[in-house]
Amino acid sequence: MDFASSFALVAPELVLTAAGLVLLLVVAWGGDKLARTVAIIAAAALFAAGFLTIPGLHSGVDGPDSYAFGTLMKIDSFALFAKALIYLAAIGALMVAPAFFASPAAGKERGMRAEYPVLILFASLGMSIMVSASDFMTLYLGLELNSLAAYVLAAILREDQRSAEAGLKYFVLGALASGILLYGISLLYGFTGATDFASVRTALDGDLSTGQLFGLIFVMSGLAFKISAVPFHMWTPDVYEGAPTPVTAFFATAPKVAAVSLTARVVFEVFGGQVLAWQQIVMFAALASIVFGALGAIGQQNLKRLLAYSSINNIGFILLGLAVATADGASAMLVYLFIYVAMSIGSFVALLMLRSPDGDLYETFADISGLAVTRPAIAWALLIQMFSLAGIPPLLGFYSKFVVFQATVEAGLVVFAAIAIAASVIGAFYYIKFVKVMFFDEPAGLVTGKSGTAHWVLLALCAAIISPLGYLLTPSLTDLADKAAAALFVAI
Amino acid sequence: MDFPILTVMMLVPLIGAVACLLAAPAARTIALGATLVTFGLGIVLWASYEIGGAQWQFHESYELVAGFSYAVGIDGISLMLIMLSVFLMPICILASWEAITKRVGEYMAAFLFMEVLMIGTFAAQDIFLFYIFFEAGLIPMYLIIGVWGGDNRIYASYKFFLYTLLGSVLMLIAMFWMVAQAGTSDIPTLMQYDFPPGAQLWLFLAFFASFAVKMPMWPVHTWLPDAHVQAPTAGSVILAGVLLKLGGYGFIRFSLPMFPEASADLAWLIFTLSMVAVVYTSLVALVQHDMKKLIAYSSVAHMALVTAGLFAFNVQGIEGAMMIMLGHGLVSAALFLCVGVIYDRLHTREIDRYGGLSINMPFYAVFFLLFTMAAVGLPGTSNFVGEFLALAGIYQASSWVALICTTGIILGAGYMLYLYRRVAFGTQKNEDAAAMPDMTPREWAMMAPIAAVVLWMGVYPESFLAPMRADIAALDAQIAAAAPASEAQLAAGEPRPEAANAVEYESHEGEGEH
């Protein structure tokens, strides 16, 4: 494996690195007045990086051809699929930001800080490395690059107490999770003598020793923190509520995709020989996330907090696809991730459009009362998102649950599927509460502010994907997800 | 058949719904036009349906994605239920013409979406497509009850949504298992597939959870009175007229042919629940003060006869169940319209607030009487045919069940006639009720067609039975092997040597010799 072909494989990361470094210098000298230009260039860089993933996605890459820099990175179809999703989500987070930071909701410092796009770029770069890691060192490097950028993003409104609190909480708990993960990695290294996935897998062959089992459990716990699966979900509602809404939209999508993909890669490529050992952990986390995510959301009044619990709930269904431990399950998980990203971005964009005439943001149930009368377009878009999140056909959210449950049942886990789907009814309760407040209650008449074109475009796009029209996408989506999932199983 | 008539029948209301959303001021006209066109297409569908032809007609199929396909087609049973839906739909629009004043565009759009989904549910030939149509109906109905309903509409809409959703999700898991087992999601193929008897029990229970809630069977019927009372008139009409039939249709299409052994094993459960429902809900209906609630409880009692008839495992029982479904679809819809007519004038459903309406509203009283008699099952009306056939079928399965179910007819006469006496007869004790004008031309246009069909179905049911006969016979042949042993012991007795009323012939020698 020569360097030239390695560099060709990591071209998207190179684009992001170059753009990030250059823009950082621009920001250092140019200051905040260039923020908009920097955001546009950052979005262009993300778009270009995304464009570079298309050929590989299309033809399907797996096996030895996909290794870069020895065995440090593995840029296979699976990594490309996750990267494309991450870049899309990051572009979304850039598009919605300027209007938010210009509003009174952003506190005393009006206007977007120019660091915001740069941090998004570095976070995306970190995630990009995470999903293509095939060595625990690369994994940790990507994870920390993403996390450090994310801590700063959560606290980017320096004057705002909630934002600072969210940043601190995220940092402390994130550091704890990284520590746990690192400890697990060190245990695995100690008991296997290697850090690259393939060698660790070979060394783990057969029954796990106690030390190896502890390593597996610590690694899984650290990853569960990052994807905010129950029982490591406590930080999510606080961070989601406190962080600025565009950042919350980013947190709910891109890092979730990256962490879930990373988890999938670790369980299949490292612990692929010990399915029974991790399957029960993932299955428990999946069912617990579905149930607690749904129950926790019921009493919430703050919409961002509610969506945080909803994301925990959704992670449960995604993990259900992972717990199946088949290629079908992994493919279903990727399809779910795609649809989940579209639904999350759509919901958060809609939240960002709930503005007062002077541009302030509303984020509780009382504020959106009777929205269908005052702002019917936003209300209908939110209605589609909510029914889709609840998994009611014919919206695309149903299809995501459909593929996951189909894979679960086909793998013979009928009882788990039955429990999970029964628990999804609890979730429906608060999703339809959204609809009830917007459509059935008397109009509060608060939301009257106008929204920018970028918001409308994103909202319309997400609504179109989620609507039954989205089924037109499913053949190619299924095809890509199948290729990506197959790449995970080449080694096995 | 090259013209994709079923798809067009779904497209017309769909386009109408979008048009209603976009052009709200003209929504009433658009909705009426779209539903009438669909009804016209329905008539064409019925006219070109070939009785005695292929079992599945007007078949269309397109592969969609890995997992399921867009496949529609109908047999006689589907045809009749589709006809019921498209027939009631323009009447629903007329019923909401003046009663709905706020957000008319969204209201009409919700109804038109509902129509698309109902046609789709009855026509779907792919099990997952069926589930999508079946479940998607929750969204428009939730909005109809919640936005345009009565005072307690939010509780009712939540209850409706969560009850039916919880019922259906387990069915989806069962469907995945069946499709994985049989290797196809095509309903006609699945109907012929023999699932292992051990698994059938679980599959049956999963489907039963869904259809029992939709039906609704006692004791999971409690969402229905709430939903009916709070829904606007047209919402109640569509709920009683068509949505309740989804449960019965599900039993005919899925539970009986796909899990015959489990159906036979659990027939006792269905019979028990049906018997309790007939007696209990009839008694509850007897003491209601709210007209809509009374009719809602009577629906539960009638639907219990349907389930008992279906699980009698014979042709009469199933034909009777289908005829009750059609008849009840018309009659209960008409009764809700009758309530709606006076509710629009006085804005109360309290029975005591009316009285002596036959004096100031004679035409209304005539229609109301006709539908009351039909609900009681008077010969010459639609419900008599169905109830008679179903009870004859049930009697063959179990004479005790038949005995108890028949009390439902007596109790039904009790609560319906009691209702009619309090509303239409007696003195005009309330001045405002006595001042109400008789029916308007719009209300005539709603009532007269239903009345005509109710009489048609009562006098010449052959028109409605003929398309279904071959399908019901095929279903019966398929499940006959699994039929539980009858305790009625219908042994044919020895024929008498002569007729019972034969007079002994005495030979009179020399007759006429006087």
mmCIF file of N, CA and C in Angstrom, chain B residues 261-304:
data_model
loop_
_atom_site.group_PDB
_atom_site.id
_atom_site.type_symbol
_atom_site.label_atom_id
_atom_site.label_comp_id
_atom_site.label_asym_id
_atom_site.label_seq_id
_atom_site.Cartn_x
_atom_site.Cartn_y
_atom_site.Cartn_z
ATOM 1 N N GLU B 261 -56.953 -23.294 11.796
ATOM 2 C CA GLU B 261 -56.926 -24.151 12.991
ATOM 3 C C GLU B 261 -57.010 -23.304 14.253
ATOM 4 N N ALA B 262 -56.203 -22.220 14.276
ATOM 5 C CA ALA B 262 -56.240 -21.370 15.463
ATOM 6 C C ALA B 262 -57.616 -20.723 15.607
ATOM 7 N N SER B 263 -58.230 -20.349 14.485
ATOM 8 C CA SER B 263 -59.565 -19.755 14.554
ATOM 9 C C SER B 263 -60.535 -20.735 15.174
ATOM 10 N N ALA B 264 -60.426 -21.997 14.756
ATOM 11 C CA ALA B 264 -61.338 -22.998 15.305
ATOM 12 C C ALA B 264 -61.070 -23.217 16.780
ATOM 13 N N ASP B 265 -59.777 -23.252 17.144
ATOM 14 C CA ASP B 265 -59.456 -23.487 18.558
ATOM 15 C C ASP B 265 -59.963 -22.355 19.443
ATOM 16 N N LEU B 266 -59.933 -21.148 18.907
ATOM 17 C CA LEU B 266 -60.294 -20.004 19.733
ATOM 18 C C LEU B 266 -61.709 -19.515 19.459
ATOM 19 N N ALA B 267 -62.489 -20.298 18.702
ATOM 20 C CA ALA B 267 -63.853 -19.861 18.418
ATOM 21 C C ALA B 267 -64.630 -19.651 19.712
ATOM 22 N N TRP B 268 -64.339 -20.483 20.727
ATOM 23 C CA TRP B 268 -65.044 -20.331 22.010
ATOM 24 C C TRP B 268 -64.809 -18.938 22.594
ATOM 25 N N LEU B 269 -63.564 -18.440 22.412
ATOM 26 C CA LEU B 269 -63.247 -17.116 22.951
ATOM 27 C C LEU B 269 -64.073 -16.051 22.243
ATOM 28 N N ILE B 270 -64.101 -16.159 20.912
ATOM 29 C CA ILE B 270 -64.859 -15.174 20.140
ATOM 30 C C ILE B 270 -66.332 -15.238 20.526
ATOM 31 N N PHE B 271 -66.852 -16.476 20.617
ATOM 32 C CA PHE B 271 -68.270 -16.616 20.971
ATOM 33 C C PHE B 271 -68.549 -16.001 22.338
ATOM 34 N N THR B 272 -67.664 -16.296 23.301
ATOM 35 C CA THR B 272 -67.898 -15.764 24.643
ATOM 36 C C THR B 272 -67.915 -14.239 24.627
ATOM 37 N N LEU B 273 -66.880 -13.664 24.001
ATOM 38 C CA LEU B 273 -66.815 -12.198 23.965
ATOM 39 C C LEU B 273 -68.033 -11.634 23.231
ATOM 40 N N SER B 274 -68.449 -12.299 22.155
ATOM 41 C CA SER B 274 -69.590 -11.796 21.390
ATOM 42 C C SER B 274 -70.862 -11.854 22.224
ATOM 43 N N MET B 275 -71.035 -12.961 22.945
ATOM 44 C CA MET B 275 -72.257 -13.083 23.746
ATOM 45 C C MET B 275 -72.295 -12.015 24.821
ATOM 46 N N VAL B 276 -71.152 -11.838 25.494
ATOM 47 C CA VAL B 276 -71.111 -10.792 26.525
ATOM 48 C C VAL B 276 -71.429 -9.447 25.899
ATOM 49 N N ALA B 277 -70.819 -9.186 24.728
ATOM 50 C CA ALA B 277 -71.006 -7.885 24.090
ATOM 51 C C ALA B 277 -72.464 -7.666 23.731
ATOM 52 N N VAL B 278 -73.109 -8.686 23.161
ATOM 53 C CA VAL B 278 -74.502 -8.513 22.729
ATOM 54 C C VAL B 278 -75.368 -8.112 23.916
ATOM 55 N N VAL B 279 -75.250 -8.859 24.997
ATOM 56 C CA VAL B 279 -76.135 -8.604 26.140
ATOM 57 C C VAL B 279 -75.711 -7.335 26.878
ATOM 58 N N TYR B 280 -74.420 -7.253 27.170
ATOM 59 C CA TYR B 280 -73.942 -6.164 28.013
ATOM 60 C C TYR B 280 -74.104 -4.802 27.326
ATOM 61 N N THR B 281 -73.606 -4.687 26.082
ATOM 62 C CA THR B 281 -73.675 -3.362 25.469
ATOM 63 C C THR B 281 -75.114 -2.992 25.130
ATOM 64 N N SER B 282 -75.973 -3.987 24.874
ATOM 65 C CA SER B 282 -77.376 -3.651 24.639
ATOM 66 C C SER B 282 -77.988 -3.060 25.903
ATOM 67 N N LEU B 283 -77.659 -3.678 27.043
ATOM 68 C CA LEU B 283 -78.190 -3.145 28.300
ATOM 69 C C LEU B 283 -77.637 -1.751 28.573
ATOM 70 N N VAL B 284 -76.355 -1.554 28.267
ATOM 71 C CA VAL B 284 -75.767 -0.228 28.481
ATOM 72 C C VAL B 284 -76.450 0.791 27.575
ATOM 73 N N ALA B 285 -76.734 0.365 26.335
ATOM 74 C CA ALA B 285 -77.385 1.292 25.403
ATOM 75 C C ALA B 285 -78.753 1.724 25.932
ATOM 76 N N LEU B 286 -79.397 0.809 26.643
ATOM 77 C CA LEU B 286 -80.749 1.070 27.127
ATOM 78 C C LEU B 286 -80.788 2.260 28.092
ATOM 79 N N VAL B 287 -79.706 2.520 28.805
ATOM 80 C CA VAL B 287 -79.756 3.558 29.843
ATOM 81 C C VAL B 287 -79.032 4.842 29.441
ATOM 82 N N GLN B 288 -78.697 4.975 28.146
ATOM 83 C CA GLN B 288 -77.960 6.182 27.747
ATOM 84 C C GLN B 288 -78.890 7.395 27.624
ATOM 85 N N HIS B 289 -78.331 8.559 27.930
ATOM 86 C CA HIS B 289 -79.076 9.802 27.742
ATOM 87 C C HIS B 289 -78.591 10.565 26.521
ATOM 88 N N ASP B 290 -77.455 10.115 25.994
ATOM 89 C CA ASP B 290 -76.853 10.790 24.860
ATOM 90 C C ASP B 290 -77.140 9.945 23.617
ATOM 91 N N MET B 291 -77.740 10.560 22.610
ATOM 92 C CA MET B 291 -78.166 9.788 21.441
ATOM 93 C C MET B 291 -77.000 9.096 20.751
ATOM 94 N N LYS B 292 -75.886 9.851 20.585
ATOM 95 C CA LYS B 292 -74.758 9.261 19.860
ATOM 96 C C LYS B 292 -74.175 8.088 20.627
ATOM 97 N N LYS B 293 -74.136 8.222 21.949
ATOM 98 C CA LYS B 293 -73.569 7.154 22.758
ATOM 99 C C LYS B 293 -74.434 5.910 22.624
ATOM 100 N N LEU B 294 -75.752 6.113 22.605
ATOM 101 C CA LEU B 294 -76.672 4.990 22.482
ATOM 102 C C LEU B 294 -76.403 4.239 21.181
ATOM 103 N N ILE B 295 -76.281 5.002 20.088
ATOM 104 C CA ILE B 295 -76.059 4.345 18.794
ATOM 105 C C ILE B 295 -74.681 3.687 18.771
ATOM 106 N N ALA B 296 -73.713 4.321 19.439
ATOM 107 C CA ALA B 296 -72.377 3.737 19.477
ATOM 108 C C ALA B 296 -72.417 2.383 20.170
ATOM 109 N N TYR B 297 -73.102 2.306 21.316
ATOM 110 C CA TYR B 297 -73.176 1.018 22.008
ATOM 111 C C TYR B 297 -73.947 0.002 21.168
ATOM 112 N N SER B 298 -74.984 0.464 20.467
ATOM 113 C CA SER B 298 -75.718 -0.489 19.629
ATOM 114 C C SER B 298 -74.805 -1.017 18.528
ATOM 115 N N SER B 299 -73.851 -0.192 18.063
ATOM 116 C CA SER B 299 -72.897 -0.671 17.055
ATOM 117 C C SER B 299 -72.074 -1.820 17.603
ATOM 118 N N VAL B 300 -71.640 -1.690 18.854
ATOM 119 C CA VAL B 300 -70.833 -2.755 19.441
ATOM 120 C C VAL B 300 -71.640 -4.049 19.466
ATOM 121 N N ALA B 301 -72.916 -3.938 19.819
ATOM 122 C CA ALA B 301 -73.754 -5.131 19.874
ATOM 123 C C ALA B 301 -73.908 -5.753 18.488
ATOM 124 N N HIS B 302 -74.114 -4.912 17.476
ATOM 125 C CA HIS B 302 -74.268 -5.446 16.126
ATOM 126 C C HIS B 302 -72.978 -6.088 15.630
ATOM 127 N N MET B 303 -71.857 -5.453 15.961
ATOM 128 C CA MET B 303 -70.573 -6.005 15.509
ATOM 129 C C MET B 303 -70.302 -7.343 16.190
ATOM 130 N N ALA B 304 -70.820 -7.517 17.399
ATOM 131 C CA ALA B 304 -70.638 -8.794 18.083
ATOM 132 C C ALA B 304 -71.356 -9.908 17.318
#
